[in-house]
mmCIF file of C-alpha atoms in Angstrom:
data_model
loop_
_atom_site.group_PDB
_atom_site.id
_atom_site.type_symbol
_atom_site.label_atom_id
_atom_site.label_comp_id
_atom_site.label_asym_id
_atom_site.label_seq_id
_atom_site.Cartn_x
_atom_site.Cartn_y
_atom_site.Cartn_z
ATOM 1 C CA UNK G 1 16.632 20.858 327.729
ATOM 2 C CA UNK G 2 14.217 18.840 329.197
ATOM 3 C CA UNK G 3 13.531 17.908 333.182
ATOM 4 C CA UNK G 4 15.077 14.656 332.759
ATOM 5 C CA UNK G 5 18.050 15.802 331.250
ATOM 6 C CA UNK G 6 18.673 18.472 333.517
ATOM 7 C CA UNK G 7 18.451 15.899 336.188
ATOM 8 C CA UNK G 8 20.944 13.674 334.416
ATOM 9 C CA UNK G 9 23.919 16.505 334.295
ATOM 10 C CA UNK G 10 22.774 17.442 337.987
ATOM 11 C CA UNK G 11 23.974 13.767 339.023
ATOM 12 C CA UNK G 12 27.161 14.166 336.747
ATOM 13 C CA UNK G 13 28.348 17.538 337.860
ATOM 14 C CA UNK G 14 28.468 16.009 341.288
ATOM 15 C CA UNK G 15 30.399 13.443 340.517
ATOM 16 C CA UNK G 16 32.765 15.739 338.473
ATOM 17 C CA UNK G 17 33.162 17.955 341.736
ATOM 18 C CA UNK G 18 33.824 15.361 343.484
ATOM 19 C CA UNK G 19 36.179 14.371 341.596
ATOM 20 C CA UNK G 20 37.856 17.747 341.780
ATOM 21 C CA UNK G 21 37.557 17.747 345.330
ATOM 22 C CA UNK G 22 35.259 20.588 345.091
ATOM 23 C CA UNK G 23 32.830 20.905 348.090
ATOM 24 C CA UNK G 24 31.803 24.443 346.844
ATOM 25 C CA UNK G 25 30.796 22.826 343.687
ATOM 26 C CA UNK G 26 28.865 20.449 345.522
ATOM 27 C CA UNK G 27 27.158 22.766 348.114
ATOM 28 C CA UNK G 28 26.181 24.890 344.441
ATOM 29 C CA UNK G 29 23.950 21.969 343.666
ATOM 30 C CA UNK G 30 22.067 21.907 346.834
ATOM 31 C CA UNK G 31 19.009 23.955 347.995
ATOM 32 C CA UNK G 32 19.599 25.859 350.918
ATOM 33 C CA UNK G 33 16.888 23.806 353.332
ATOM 34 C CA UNK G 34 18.445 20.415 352.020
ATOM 35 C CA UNK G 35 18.955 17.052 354.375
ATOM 36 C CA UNK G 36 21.280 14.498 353.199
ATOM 37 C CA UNK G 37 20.300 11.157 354.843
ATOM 38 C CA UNK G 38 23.908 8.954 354.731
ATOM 39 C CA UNK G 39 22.876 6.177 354.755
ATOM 40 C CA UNK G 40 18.679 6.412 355.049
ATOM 41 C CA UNK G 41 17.628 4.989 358.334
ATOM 42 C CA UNK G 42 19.773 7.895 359.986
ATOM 43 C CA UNK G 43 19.852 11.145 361.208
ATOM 44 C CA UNK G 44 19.762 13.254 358.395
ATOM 45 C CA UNK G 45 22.422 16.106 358.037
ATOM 46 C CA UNK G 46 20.348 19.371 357.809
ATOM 47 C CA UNK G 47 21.753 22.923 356.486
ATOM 48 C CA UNK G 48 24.940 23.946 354.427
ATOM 49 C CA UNK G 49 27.791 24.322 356.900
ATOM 50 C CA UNK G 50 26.813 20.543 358.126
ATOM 51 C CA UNK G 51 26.245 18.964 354.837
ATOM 52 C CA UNK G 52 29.697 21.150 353.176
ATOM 53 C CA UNK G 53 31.083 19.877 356.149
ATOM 54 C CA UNK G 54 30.369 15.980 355.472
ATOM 55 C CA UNK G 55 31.460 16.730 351.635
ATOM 56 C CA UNK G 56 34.832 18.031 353.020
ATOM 57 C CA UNK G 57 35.087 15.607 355.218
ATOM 58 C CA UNK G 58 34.703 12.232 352.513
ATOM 59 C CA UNK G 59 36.830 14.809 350.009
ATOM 60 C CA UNK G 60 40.083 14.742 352.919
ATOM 61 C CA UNK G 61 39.991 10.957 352.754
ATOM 62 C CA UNK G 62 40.499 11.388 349.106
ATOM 63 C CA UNK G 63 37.058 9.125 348.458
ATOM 64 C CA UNK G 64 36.646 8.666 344.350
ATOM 65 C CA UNK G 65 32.745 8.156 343.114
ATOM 66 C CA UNK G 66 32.405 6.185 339.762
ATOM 67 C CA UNK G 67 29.232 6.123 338.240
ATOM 68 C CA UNK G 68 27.784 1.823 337.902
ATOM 69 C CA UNK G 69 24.776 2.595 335.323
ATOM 70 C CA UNK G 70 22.491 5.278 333.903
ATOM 71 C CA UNK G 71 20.943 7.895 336.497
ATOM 72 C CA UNK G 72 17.106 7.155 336.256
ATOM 73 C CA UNK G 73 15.027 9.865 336.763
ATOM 74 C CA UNK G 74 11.050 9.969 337.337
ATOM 75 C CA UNK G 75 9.324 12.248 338.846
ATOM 76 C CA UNK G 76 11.123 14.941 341.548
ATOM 77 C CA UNK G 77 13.947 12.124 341.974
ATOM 78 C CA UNK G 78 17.144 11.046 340.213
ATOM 79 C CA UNK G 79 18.196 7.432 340.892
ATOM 80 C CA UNK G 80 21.761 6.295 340.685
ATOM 81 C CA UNK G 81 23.957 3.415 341.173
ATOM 82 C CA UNK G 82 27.652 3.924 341.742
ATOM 83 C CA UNK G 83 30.729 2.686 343.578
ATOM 84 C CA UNK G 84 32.600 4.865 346.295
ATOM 85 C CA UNK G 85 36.467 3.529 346.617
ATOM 86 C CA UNK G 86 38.557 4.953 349.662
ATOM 87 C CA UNK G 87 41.670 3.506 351.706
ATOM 88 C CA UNK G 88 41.188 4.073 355.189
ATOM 89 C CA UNK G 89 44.070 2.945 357.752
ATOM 90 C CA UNK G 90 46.084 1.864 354.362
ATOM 91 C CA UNK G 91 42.911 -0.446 353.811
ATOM 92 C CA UNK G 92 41.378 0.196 349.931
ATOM 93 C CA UNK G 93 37.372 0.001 350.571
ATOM 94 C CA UNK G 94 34.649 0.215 348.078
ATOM 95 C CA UNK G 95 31.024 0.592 348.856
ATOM 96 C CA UNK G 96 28.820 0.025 346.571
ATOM 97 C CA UNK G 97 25.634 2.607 346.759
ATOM 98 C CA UNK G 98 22.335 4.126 345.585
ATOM 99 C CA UNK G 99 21.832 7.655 345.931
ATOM 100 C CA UNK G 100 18.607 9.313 345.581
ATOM 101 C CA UNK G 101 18.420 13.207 344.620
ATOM 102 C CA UNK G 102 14.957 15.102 345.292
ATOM 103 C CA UNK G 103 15.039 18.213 343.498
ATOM 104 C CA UNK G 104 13.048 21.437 344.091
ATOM 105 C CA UNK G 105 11.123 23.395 341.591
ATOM 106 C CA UNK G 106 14.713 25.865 341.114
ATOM 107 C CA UNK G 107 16.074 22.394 340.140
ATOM 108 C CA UNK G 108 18.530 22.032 343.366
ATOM 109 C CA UNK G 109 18.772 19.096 345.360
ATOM 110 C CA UNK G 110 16.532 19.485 348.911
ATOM 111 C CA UNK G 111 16.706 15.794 349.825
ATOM 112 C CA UNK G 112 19.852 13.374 349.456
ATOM 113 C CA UNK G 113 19.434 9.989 350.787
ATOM 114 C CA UNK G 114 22.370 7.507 350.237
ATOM 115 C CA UNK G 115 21.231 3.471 350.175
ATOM 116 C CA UNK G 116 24.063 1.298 351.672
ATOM 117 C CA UNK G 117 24.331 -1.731 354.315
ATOM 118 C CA UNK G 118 26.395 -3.917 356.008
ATOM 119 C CA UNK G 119 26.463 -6.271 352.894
ATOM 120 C CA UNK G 120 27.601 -3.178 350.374
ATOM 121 C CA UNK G 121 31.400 -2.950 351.804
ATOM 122 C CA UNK G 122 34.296 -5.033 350.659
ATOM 123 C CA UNK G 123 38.302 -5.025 351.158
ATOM 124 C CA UNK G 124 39.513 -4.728 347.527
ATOM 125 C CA UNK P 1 20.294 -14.395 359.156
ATOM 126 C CA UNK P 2 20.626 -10.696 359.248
ATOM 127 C CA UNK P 3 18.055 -8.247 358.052
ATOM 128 C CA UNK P 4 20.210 -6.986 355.504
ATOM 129 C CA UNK P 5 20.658 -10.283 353.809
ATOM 130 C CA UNK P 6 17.372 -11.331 354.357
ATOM 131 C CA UNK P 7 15.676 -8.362 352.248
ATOM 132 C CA UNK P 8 18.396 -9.654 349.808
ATOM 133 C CA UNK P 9 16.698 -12.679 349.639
ATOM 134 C CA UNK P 10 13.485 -11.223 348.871
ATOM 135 C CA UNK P 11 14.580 -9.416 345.974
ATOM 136 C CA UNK P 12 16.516 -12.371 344.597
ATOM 137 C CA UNK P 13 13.218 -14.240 344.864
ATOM 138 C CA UNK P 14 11.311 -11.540 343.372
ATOM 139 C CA UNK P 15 13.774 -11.353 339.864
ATOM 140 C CA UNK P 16 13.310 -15.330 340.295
ATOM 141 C CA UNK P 17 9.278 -15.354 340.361
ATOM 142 C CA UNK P 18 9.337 -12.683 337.480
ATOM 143 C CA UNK P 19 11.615 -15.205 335.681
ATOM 144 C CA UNK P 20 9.274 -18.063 336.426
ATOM 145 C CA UNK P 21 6.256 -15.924 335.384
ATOM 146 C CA UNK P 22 4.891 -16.630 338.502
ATOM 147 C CA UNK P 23 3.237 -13.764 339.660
ATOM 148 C CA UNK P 24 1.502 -15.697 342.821
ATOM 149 C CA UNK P 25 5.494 -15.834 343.852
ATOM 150 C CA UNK P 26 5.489 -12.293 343.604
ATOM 151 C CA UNK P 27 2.719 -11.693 345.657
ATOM 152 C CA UNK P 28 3.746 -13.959 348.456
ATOM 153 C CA UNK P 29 6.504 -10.837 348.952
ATOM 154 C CA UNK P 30 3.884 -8.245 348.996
ATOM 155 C CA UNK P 31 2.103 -7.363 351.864
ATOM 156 C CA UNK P 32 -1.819 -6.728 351.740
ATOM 157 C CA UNK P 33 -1.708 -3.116 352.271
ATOM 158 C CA UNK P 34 1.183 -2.722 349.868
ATOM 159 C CA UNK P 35 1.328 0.190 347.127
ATOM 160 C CA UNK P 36 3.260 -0.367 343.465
ATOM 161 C CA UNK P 37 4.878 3.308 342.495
ATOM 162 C CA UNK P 38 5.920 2.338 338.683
ATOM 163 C CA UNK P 39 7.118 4.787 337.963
ATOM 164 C CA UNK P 40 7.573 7.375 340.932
ATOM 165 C CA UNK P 41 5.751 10.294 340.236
ATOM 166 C CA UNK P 42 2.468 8.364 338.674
ATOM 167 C CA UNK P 43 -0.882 7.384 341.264
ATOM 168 C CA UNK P 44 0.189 4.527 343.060
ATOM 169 C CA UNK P 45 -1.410 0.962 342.207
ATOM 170 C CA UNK P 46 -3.333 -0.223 345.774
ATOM 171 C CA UNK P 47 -4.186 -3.869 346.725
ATOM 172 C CA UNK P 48 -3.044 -7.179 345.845
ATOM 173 C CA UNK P 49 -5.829 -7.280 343.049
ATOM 174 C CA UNK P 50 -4.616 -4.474 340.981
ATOM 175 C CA UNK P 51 -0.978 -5.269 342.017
ATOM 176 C CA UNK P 52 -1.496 -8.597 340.477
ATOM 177 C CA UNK P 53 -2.781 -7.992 337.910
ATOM 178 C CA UNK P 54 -0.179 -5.244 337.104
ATOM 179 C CA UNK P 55 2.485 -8.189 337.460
ATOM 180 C CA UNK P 56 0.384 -11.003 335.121
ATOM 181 C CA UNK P 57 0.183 -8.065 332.151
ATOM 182 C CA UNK P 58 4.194 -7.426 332.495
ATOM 183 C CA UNK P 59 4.067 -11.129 332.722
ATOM 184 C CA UNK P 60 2.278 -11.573 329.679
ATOM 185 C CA UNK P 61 4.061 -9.420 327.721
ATOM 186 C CA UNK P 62 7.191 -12.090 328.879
ATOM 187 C CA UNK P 63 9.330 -9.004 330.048
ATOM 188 C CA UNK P 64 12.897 -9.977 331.405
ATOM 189 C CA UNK P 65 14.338 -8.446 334.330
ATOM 190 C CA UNK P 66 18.359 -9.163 335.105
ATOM 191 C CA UNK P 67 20.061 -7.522 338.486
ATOM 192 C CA UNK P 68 22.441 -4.983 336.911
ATOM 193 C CA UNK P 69 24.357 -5.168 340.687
ATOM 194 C CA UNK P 70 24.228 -5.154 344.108
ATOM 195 C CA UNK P 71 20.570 -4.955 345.974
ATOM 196 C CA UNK P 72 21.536 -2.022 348.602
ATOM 197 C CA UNK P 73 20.111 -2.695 352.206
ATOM 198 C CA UNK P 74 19.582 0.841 354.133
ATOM 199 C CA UNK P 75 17.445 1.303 356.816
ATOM 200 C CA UNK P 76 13.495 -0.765 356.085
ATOM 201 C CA UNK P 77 14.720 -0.328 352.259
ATOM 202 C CA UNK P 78 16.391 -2.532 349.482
ATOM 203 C CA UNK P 79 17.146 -0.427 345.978
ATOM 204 C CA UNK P 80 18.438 -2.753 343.497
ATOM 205 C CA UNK P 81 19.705 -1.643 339.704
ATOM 206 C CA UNK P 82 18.398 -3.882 336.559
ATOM 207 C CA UNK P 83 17.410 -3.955 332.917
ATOM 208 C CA UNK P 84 13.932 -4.937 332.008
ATOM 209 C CA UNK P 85 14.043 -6.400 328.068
ATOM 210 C CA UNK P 86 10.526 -6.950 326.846
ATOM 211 C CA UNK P 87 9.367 -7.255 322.757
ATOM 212 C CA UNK P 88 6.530 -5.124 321.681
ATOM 213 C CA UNK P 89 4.791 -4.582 318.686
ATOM 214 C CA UNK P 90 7.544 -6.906 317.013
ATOM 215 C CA UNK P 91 10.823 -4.262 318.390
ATOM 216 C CA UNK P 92 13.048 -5.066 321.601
ATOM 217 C CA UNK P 93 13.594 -2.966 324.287
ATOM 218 C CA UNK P 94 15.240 -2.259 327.447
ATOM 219 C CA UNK P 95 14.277 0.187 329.913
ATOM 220 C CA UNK P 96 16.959 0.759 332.942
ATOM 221 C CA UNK P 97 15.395 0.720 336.150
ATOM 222 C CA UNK P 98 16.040 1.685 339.828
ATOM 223 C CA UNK P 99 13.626 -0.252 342.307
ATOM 224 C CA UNK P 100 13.538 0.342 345.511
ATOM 225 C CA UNK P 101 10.876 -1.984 348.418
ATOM 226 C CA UNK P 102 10.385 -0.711 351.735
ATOM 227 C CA UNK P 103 9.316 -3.315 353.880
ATOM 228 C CA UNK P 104 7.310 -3.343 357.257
ATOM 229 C CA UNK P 105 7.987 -5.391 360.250
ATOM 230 C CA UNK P 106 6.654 -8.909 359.068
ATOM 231 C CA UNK P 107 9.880 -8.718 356.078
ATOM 232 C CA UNK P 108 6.907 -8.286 353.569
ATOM 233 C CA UNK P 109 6.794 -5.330 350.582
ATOM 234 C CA UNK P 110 4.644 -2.345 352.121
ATOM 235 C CA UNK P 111 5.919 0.010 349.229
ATOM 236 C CA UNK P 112 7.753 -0.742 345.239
ATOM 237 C CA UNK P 113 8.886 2.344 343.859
ATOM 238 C CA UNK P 114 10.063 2.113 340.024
ATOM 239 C CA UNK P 115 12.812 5.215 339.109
ATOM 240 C CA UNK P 116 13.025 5.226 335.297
ATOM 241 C CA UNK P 117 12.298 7.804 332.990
ATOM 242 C CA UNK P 118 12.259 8.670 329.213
ATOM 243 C CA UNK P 119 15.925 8.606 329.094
ATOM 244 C CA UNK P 120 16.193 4.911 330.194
ATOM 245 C CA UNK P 121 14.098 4.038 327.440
ATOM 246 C CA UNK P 122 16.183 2.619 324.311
ATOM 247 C CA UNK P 123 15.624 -0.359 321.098
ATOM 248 C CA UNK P 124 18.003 -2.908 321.318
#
């Protein structure tokens, strides 16, 4: 299978454990150094227990990811666009967001960054 | 206006100027230091000269870009989801692209990264 393909089921394996509320499944995906940058412009989240612990913490509000288009994927990065839905305070939410996956040469994600603004959230 | 919408503005004016086959429009986003990244992973194009003319050849070739969704706003970055369709050699295609522009303090372009890869490649 080649790179880009690998990529590809990468991206979709994480949205299937998320789907499944699986944070292990998630955390199987990442390198062990990884940073996950939510949105960019922040402090990113460095090391396992933080980053499972951000995973579990989006899973408890019962978030739902749905994929908006193809993941692209060029070089040591996987582009994607997709739509996060959530109801927070009895308030159903969607954010619409980019997420960029760097990969490492085992294949595992060492650098998550999430693109998403002020302009991205809507009541629904 | 906020930054967020502003850098929305610039990418709205950039699909315009592509549909205009201006390429001067283009430029007037870029700043002069700017590097083109198309796609990520390949030696950057440097200087409005060879950025230009890199815009007047997809120009010329009358490739069609259409937003495929939201332009995300995070941090100094905008990453925006679209379809280029473009003829060649007599057979139409469409290549799926993530773009993202970082932009430095004067709301200009410093850096255009293209994500698309072999698998966002297809005839139409």
């Amino acid at each position: 299978m080649e790179v880009a393909e690998q990529r590809s089921k990468v991206v979709e394996a994480y949205i299937q454990a998320f789907e499944d509320r699986n944070a292990e499944a998630v955390m199987a995906l990442y390198a062990d150094e990884a940073t996950v940058e939510d949105p960019y412009g922040t402090e990113p989240i460095k090391g396992r227990d933080a980053i499972y612990a951000f995973y579990q913490k989006a899973m408890d509000l019962n978030a739902r990811l749905s994929l908006d288009g193809p993941v692209r994927v060029a070089g040591d990065i996987a582009a994607f666009p997709f739509t996060v839905r959530v109801t927070v305070d009895g308030k159903r939410q969607q954010l619409e967001v980019i997420d960029t996956f760097r990969f490492d040469r085992q294949g595992k994600i060492i650098e998550m960054r999430a693109f998403w603004g002020p302009l991205n959230s809507q009541e629904i």
